[in-house]
Short mmCIF file of N, CA, C and O in Angstrom, two decimals:
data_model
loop_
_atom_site.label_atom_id
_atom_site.label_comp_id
_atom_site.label_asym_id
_atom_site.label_seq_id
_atom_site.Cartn_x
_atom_site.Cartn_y
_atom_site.Cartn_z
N UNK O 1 75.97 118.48 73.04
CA UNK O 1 76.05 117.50 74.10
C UNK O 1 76.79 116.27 73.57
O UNK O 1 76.21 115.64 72.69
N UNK O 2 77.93 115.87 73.95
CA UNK O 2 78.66 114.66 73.70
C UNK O 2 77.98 113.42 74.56
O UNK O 2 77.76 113.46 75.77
N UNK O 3 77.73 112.44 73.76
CA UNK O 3 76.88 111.26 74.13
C UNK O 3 77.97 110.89 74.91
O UNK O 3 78.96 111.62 74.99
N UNK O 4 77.83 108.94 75.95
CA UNK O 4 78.71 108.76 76.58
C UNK O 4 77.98 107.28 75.85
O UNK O 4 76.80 106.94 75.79
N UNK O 5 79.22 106.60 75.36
CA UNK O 5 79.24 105.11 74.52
C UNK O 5 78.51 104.35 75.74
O UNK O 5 78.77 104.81 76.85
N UNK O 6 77.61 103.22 75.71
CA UNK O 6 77.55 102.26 77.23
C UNK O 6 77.34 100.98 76.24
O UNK O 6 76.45 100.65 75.46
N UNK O 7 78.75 100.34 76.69
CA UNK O 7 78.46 98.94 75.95
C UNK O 7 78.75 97.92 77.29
O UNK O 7 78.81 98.13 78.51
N UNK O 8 78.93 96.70 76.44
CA UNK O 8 79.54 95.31 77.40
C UNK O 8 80.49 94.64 77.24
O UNK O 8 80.77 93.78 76.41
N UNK O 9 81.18 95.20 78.36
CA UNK O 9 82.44 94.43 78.00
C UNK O 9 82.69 92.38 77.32
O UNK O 9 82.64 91.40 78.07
N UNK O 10 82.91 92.35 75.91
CA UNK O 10 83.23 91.10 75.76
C UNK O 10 83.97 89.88 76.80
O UNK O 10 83.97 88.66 76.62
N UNK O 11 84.54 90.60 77.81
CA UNK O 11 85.89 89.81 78.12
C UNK O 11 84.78 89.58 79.56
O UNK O 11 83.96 88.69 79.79
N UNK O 12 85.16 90.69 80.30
CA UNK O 12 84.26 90.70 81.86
C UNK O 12 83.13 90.90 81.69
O UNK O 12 82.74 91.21 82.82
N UNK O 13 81.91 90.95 80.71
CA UNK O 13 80.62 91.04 80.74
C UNK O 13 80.00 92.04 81.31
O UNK O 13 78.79 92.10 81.09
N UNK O 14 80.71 93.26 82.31
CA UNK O 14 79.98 94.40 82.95
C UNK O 14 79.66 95.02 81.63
O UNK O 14 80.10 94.64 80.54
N UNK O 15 78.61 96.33 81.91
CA UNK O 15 78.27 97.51 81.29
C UNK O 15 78.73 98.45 81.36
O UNK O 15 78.47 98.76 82.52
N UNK O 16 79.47 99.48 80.81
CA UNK O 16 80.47 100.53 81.27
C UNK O 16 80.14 101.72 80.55
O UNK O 16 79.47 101.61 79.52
N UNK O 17 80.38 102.41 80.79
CA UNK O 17 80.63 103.93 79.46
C UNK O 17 82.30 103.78 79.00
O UNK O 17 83.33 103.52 79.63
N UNK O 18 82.01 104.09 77.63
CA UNK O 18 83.28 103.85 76.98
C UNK O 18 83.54 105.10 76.43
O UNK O 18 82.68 105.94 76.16
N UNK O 19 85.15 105.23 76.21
CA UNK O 19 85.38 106.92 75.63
C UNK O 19 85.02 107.05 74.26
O UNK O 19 84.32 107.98 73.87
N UNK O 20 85.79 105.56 73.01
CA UNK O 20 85.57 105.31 71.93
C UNK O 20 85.76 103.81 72.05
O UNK O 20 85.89 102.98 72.95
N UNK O 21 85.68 103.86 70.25
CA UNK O 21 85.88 102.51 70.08
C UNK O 21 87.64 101.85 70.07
O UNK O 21 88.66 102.24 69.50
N UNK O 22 87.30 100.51 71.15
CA UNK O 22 88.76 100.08 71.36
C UNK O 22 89.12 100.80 72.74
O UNK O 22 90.05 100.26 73.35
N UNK O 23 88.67 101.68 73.22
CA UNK O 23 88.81 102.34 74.64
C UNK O 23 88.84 101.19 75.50
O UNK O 23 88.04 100.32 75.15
N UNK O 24 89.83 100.81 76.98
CA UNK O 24 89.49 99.58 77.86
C UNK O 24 88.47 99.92 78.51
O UNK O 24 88.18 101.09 78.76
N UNK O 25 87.86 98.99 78.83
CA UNK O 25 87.06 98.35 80.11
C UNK O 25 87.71 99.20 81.12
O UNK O 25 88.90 99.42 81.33
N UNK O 26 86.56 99.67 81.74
CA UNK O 26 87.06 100.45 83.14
C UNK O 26 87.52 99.30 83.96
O UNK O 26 88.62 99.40 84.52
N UNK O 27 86.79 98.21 84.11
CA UNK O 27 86.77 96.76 85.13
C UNK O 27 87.52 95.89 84.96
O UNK O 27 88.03 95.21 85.85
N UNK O 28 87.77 95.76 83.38
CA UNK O 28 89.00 94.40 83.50
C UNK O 28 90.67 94.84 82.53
O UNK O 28 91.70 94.21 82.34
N UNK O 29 90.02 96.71 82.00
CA UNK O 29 91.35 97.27 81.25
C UNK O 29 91.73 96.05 80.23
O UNK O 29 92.92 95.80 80.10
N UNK O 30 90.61 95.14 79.36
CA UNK O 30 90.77 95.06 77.84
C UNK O 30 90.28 95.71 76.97
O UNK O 30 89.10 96.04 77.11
N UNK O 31 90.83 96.03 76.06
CA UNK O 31 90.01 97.04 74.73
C UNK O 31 88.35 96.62 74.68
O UNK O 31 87.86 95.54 75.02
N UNK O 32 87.65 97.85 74.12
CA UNK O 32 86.10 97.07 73.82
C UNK O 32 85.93 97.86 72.55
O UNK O 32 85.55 99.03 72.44
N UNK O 33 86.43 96.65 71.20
CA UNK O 33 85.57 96.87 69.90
C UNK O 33 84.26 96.98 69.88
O UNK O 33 83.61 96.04 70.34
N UNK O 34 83.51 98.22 69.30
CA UNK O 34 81.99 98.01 68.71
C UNK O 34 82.36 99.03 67.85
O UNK O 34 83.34 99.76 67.76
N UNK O 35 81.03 98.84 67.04
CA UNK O 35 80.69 99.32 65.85
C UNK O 35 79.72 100.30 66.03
O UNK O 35 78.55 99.92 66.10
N UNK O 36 79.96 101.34 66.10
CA UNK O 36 78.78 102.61 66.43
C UNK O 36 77.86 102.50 64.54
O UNK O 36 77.25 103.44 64.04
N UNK O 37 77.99 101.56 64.09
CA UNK O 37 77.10 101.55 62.39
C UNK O 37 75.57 102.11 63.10
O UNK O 37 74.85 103.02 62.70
N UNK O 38 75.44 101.37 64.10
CA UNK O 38 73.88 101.42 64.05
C UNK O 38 73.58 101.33 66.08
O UNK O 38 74.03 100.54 66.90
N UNK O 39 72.93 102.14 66.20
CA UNK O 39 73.00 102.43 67.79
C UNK O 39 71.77 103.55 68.03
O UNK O 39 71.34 104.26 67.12
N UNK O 40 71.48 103.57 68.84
CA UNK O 40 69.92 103.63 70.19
C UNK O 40 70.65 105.18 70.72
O UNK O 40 71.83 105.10 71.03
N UNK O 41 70.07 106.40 70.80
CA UNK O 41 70.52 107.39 71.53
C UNK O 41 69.02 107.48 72.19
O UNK O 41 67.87 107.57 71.77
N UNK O 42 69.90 107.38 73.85
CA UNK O 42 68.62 108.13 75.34
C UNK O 42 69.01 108.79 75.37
O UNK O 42 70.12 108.62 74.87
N UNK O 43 68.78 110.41 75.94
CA UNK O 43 68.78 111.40 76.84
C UNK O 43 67.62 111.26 77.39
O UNK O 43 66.49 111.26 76.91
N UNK O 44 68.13 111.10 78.80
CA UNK O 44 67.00 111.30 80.14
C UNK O 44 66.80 113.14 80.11
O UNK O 44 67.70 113.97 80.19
N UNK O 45 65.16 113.40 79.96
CA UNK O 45 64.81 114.92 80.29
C UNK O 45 65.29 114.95 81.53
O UNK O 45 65.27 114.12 82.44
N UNK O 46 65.91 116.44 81.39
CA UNK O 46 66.12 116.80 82.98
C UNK O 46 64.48 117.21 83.75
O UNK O 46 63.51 117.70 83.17
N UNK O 47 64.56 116.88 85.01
CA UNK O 47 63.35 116.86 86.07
C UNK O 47 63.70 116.92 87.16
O UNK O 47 64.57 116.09 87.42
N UNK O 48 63.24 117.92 88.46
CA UNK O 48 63.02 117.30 89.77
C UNK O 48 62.59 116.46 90.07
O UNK O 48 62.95 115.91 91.11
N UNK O 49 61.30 115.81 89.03
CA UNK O 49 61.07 114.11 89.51
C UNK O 49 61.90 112.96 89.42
O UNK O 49 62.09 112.40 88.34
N UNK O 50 62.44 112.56 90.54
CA UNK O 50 63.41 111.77 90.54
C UNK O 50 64.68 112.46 90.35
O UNK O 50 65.66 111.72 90.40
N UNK O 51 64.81 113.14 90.23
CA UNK O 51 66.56 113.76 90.42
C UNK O 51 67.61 113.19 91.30
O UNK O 51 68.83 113.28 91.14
N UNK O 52 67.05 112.68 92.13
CA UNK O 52 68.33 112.15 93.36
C UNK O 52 68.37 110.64 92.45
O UNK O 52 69.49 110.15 92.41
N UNK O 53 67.52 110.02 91.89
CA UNK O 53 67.95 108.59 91.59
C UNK O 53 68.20 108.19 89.81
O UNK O 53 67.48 108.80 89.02
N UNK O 54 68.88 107.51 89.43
CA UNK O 54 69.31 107.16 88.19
C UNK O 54 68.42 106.06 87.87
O UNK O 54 68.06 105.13 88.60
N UNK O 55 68.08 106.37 86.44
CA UNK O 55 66.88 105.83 85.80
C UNK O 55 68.03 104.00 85.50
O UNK O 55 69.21 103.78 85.22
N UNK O 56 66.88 103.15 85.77
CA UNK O 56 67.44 102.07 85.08
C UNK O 56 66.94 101.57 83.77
O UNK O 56 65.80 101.18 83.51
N UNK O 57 68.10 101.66 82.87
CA UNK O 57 67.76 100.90 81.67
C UNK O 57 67.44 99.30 81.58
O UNK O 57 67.57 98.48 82.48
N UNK O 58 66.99 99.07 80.22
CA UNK O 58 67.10 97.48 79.84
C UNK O 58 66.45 97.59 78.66
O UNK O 58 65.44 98.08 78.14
N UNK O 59 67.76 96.74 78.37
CA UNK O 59 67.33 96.20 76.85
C UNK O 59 67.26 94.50 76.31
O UNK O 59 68.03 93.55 76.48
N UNK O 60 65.81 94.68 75.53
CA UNK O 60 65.16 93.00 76.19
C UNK O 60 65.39 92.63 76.97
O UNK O 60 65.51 91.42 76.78
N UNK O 61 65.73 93.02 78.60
CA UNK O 61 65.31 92.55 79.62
C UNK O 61 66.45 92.43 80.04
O UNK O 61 66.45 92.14 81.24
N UNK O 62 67.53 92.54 79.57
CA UNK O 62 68.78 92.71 80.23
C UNK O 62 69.12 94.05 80.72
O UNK O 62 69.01 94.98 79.92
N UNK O 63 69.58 94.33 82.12
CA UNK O 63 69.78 95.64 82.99
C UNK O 63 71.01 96.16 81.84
O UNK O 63 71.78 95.36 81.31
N UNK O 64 71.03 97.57 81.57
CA UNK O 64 71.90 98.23 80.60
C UNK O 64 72.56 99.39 81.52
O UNK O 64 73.03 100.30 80.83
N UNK O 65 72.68 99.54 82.70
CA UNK O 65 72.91 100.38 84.01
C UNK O 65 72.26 101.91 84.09
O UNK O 65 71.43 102.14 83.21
N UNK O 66 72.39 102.45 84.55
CA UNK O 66 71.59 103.56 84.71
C UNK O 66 71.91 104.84 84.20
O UNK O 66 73.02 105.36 84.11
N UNK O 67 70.86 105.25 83.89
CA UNK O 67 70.91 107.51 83.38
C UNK O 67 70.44 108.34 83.89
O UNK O 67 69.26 108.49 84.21
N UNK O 68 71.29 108.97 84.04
CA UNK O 68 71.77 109.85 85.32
C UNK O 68 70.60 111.53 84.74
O UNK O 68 69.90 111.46 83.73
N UNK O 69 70.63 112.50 85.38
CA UNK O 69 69.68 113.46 85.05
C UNK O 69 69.91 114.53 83.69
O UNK O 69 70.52 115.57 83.99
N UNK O 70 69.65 114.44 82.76
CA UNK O 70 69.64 115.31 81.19
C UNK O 70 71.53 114.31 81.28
O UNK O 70 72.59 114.89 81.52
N UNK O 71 71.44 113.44 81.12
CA UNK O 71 72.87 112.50 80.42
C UNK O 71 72.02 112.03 79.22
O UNK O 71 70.88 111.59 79.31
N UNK O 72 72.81 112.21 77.96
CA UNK O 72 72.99 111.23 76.88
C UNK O 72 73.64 109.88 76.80
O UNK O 72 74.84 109.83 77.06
N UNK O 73 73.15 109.03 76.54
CA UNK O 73 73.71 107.59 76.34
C UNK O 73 73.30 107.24 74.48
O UNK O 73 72.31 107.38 73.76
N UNK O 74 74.95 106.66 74.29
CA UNK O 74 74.57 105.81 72.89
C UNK O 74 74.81 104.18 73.18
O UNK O 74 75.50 103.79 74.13
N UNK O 75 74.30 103.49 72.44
CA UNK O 75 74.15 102.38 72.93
C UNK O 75 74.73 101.69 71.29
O UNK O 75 73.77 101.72 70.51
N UNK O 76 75.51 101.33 70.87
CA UNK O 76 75.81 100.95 70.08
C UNK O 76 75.49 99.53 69.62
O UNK O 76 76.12 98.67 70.24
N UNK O 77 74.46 98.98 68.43
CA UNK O 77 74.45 97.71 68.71
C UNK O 77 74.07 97.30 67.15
O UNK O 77 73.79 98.07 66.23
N UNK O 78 74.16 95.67 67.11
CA UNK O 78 74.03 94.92 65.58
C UNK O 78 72.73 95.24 65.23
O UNK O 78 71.79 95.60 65.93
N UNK O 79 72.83 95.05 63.99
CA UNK O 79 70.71 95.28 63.16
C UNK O 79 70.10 94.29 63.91
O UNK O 79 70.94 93.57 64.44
N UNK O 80 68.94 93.98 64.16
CA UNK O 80 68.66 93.66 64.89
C UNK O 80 67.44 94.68 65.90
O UNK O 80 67.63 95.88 66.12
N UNK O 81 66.04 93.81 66.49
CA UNK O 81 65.15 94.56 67.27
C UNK O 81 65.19 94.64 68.59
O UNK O 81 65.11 93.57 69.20
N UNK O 82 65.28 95.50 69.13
CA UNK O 82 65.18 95.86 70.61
C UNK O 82 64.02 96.69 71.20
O UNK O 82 63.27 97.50 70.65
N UNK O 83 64.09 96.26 72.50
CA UNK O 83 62.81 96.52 73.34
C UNK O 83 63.70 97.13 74.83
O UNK O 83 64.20 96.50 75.76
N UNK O 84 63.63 98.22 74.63
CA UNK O 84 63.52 99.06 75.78
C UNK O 84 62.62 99.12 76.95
O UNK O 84 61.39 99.02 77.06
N UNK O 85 63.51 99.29 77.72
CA UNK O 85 62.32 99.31 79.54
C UNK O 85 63.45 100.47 80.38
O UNK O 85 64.64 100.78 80.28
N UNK O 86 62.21 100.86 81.27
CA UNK O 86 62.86 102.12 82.15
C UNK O 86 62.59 101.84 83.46
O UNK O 86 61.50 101.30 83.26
N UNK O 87 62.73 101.80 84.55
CA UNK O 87 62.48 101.42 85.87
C UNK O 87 63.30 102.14 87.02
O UNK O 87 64.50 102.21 86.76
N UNK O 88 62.95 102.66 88.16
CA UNK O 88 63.62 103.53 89.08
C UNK O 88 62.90 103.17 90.40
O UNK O 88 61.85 103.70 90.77
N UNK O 89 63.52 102.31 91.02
CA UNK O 89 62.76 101.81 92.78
C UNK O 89 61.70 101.15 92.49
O UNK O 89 61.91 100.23 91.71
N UNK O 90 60.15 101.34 92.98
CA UNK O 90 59.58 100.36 92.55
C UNK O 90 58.79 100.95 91.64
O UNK O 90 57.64 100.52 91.52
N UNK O 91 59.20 101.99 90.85
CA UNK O 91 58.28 102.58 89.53
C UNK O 91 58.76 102.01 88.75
O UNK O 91 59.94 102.32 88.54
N UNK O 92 57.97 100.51 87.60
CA UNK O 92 58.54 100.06 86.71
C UNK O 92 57.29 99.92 86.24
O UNK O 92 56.72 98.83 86.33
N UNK O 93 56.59 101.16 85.59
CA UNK O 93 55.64 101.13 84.19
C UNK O 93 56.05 102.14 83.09
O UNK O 93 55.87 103.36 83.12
N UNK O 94 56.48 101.60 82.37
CA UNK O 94 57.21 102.41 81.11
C UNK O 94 56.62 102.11 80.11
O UNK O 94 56.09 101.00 80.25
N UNK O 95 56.38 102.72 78.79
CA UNK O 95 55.51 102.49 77.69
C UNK O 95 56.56 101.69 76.58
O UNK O 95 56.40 101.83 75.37
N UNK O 96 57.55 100.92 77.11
CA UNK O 96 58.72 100.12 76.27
C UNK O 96 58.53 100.22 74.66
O UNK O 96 57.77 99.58 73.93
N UNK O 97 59.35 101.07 74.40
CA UNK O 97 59.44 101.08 73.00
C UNK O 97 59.93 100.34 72.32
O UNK O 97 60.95 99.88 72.83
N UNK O 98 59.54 99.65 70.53
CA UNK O 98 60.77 98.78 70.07
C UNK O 98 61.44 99.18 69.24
O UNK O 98 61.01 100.23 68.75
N UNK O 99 62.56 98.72 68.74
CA UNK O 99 63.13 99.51 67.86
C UNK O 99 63.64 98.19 66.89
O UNK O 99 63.74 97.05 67.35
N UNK O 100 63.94 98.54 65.49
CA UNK O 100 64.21 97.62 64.64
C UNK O 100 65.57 98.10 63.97
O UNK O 100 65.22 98.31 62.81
N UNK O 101 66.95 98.40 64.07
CA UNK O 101 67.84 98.70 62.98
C UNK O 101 67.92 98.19 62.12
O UNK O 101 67.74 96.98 62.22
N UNK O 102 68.18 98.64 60.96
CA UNK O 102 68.45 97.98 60.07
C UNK O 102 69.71 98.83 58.72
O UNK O 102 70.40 99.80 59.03
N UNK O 103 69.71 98.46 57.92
CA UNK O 103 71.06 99.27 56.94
C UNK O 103 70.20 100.90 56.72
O UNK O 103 70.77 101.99 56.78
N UNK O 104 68.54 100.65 56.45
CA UNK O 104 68.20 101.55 56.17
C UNK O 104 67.59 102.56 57.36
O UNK O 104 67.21 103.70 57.10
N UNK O 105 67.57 102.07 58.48
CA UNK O 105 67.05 102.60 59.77
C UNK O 105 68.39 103.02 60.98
O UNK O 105 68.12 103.25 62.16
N UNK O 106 69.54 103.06 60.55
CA UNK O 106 70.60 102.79 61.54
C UNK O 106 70.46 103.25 63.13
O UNK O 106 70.71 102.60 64.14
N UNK O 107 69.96 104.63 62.97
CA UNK O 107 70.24 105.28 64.38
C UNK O 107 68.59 105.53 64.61
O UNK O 107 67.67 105.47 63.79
N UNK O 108 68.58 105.79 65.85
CA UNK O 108 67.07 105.90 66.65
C UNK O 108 67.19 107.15 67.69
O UNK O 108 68.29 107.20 68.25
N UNK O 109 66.57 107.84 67.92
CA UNK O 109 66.89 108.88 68.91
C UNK O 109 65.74 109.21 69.87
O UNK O 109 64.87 109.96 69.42
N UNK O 110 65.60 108.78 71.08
CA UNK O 110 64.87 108.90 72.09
C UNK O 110 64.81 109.54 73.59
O UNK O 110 65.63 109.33 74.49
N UNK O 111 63.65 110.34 73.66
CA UNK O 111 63.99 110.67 75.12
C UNK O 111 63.15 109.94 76.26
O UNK O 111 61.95 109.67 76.31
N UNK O 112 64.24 109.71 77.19
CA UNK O 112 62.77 109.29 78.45
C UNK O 112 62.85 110.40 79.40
O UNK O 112 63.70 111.21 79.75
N UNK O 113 61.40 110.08 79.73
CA UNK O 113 61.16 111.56 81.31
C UNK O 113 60.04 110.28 82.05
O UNK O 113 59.58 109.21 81.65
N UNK O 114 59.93 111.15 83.37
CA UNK O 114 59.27 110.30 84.31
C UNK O 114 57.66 110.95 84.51
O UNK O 114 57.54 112.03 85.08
N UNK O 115 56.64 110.33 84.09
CA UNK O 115 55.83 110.88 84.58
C UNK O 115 54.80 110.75 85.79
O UNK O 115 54.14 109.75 86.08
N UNK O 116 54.80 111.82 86.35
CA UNK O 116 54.05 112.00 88.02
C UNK O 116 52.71 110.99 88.02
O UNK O 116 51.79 111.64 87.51
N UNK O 117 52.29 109.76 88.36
CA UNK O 117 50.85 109.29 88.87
C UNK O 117 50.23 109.28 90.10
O UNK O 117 50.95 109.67 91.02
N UNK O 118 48.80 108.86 90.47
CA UNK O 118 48.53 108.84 91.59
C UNK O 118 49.08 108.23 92.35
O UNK O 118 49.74 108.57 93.34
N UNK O 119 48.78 106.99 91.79
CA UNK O 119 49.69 105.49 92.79
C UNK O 119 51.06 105.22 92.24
O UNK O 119 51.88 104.58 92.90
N UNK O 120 51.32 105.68 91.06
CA UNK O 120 52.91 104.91 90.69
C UNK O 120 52.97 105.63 89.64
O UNK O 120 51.93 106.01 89.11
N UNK O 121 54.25 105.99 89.09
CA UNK O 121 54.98 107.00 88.12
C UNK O 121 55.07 106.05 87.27
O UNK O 121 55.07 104.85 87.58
N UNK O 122 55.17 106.67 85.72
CA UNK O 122 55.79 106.16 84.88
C UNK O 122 56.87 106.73 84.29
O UNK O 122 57.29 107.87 84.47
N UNK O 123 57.43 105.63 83.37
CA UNK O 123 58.19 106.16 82.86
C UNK O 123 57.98 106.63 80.92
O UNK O 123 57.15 105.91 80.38
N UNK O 124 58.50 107.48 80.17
CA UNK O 124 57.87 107.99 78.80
C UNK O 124 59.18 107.99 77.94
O UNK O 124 60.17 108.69 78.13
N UNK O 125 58.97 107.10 77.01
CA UNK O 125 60.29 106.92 75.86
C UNK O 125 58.87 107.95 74.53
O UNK O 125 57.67 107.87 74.25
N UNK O 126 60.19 108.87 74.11
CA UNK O 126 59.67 109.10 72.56
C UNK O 126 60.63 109.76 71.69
O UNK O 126 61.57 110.44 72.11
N UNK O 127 60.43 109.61 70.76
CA UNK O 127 61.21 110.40 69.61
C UNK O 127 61.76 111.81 69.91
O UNK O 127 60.97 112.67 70.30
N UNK O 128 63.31 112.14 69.71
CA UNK O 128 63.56 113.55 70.00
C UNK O 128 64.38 113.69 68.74
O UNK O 128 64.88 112.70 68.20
N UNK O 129 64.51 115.01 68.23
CA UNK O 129 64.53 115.57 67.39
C UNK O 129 66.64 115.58 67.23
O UNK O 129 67.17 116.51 67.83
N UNK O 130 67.45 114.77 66.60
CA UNK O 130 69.02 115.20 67.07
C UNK O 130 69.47 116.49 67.31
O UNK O 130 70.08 116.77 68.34
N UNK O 131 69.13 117.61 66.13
CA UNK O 131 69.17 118.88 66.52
C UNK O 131 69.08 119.54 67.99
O UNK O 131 69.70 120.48 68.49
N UNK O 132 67.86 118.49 68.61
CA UNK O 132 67.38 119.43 70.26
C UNK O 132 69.17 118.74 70.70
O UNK O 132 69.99 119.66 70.78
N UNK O 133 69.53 117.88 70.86
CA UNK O 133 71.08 116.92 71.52
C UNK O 133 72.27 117.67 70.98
O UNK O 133 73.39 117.44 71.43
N UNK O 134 72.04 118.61 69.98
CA UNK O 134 73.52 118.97 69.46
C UNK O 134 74.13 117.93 68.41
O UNK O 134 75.28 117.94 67.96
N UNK O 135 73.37 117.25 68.20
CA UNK O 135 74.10 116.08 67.49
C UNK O 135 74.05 116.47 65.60
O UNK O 135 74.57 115.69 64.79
#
């Protein structure tokens, strides 16, 4: 499974999927340098729960746009800790994971799936194995 880059554009500030590094901005067609050193891999489990709608990301609380059904996303970013959140309509209870990179921690590999409740779904970040991704 080939991941799909989702960074921010420096110039226009949207969130995009990028092909590589230095690839333009779909939105404003300037190059977007990053550094894949150290970066966050989601794959959303595939599910009929929720299938028609795209999961929304965020990282520390900033919207990171949405993942679509069994899509991989890499998220490329500086050392540095992050806090993940998952949200889809008005299901926004997710067990937000954090993550810390560092020289010795670089990459992180996580899956989210949605799980079925009485009154309100959640959402489930956990550790997946790179092997299960092809990676």
């Amino acid at each position: 499974m080939t991941p799909k880059f989702r960074v921010k554009c420096p110039k226009c500030g949207k969130v995009n999927n990028i092909a590589g590094n230095g690839a333009p901005c779909p939105s404003c067609k300037n190059p977007v340098p990053f550094s894949p050193d150290a970066c966050v891999y989601v794959y959303r489990q595939g599910s009929f729960v929720g299938v028609a709608n795209g999961f929304e990301l965020y990282i520390n609380g900033e919207g990171c746009g949405f993942i679509g059904n069994k899509e991989l996303l890499c998220f490329p970013l500086p050392y540095g800790t992050y806090k993940f959140h998952c949200a889809c309509g008005m299901n926004r209870k997710s067990n937000d994971p954090v993550f810390t990179l560092t020289p010795q921690n670089r990459v992180v590999y996580q899956k989210v799936h949605m799980k079925p409740g009485a009154l309100q779904n959640s959402f489930i970040f956990e550790p997946i194995d790179p092997k299960q991704l092809g990676l």
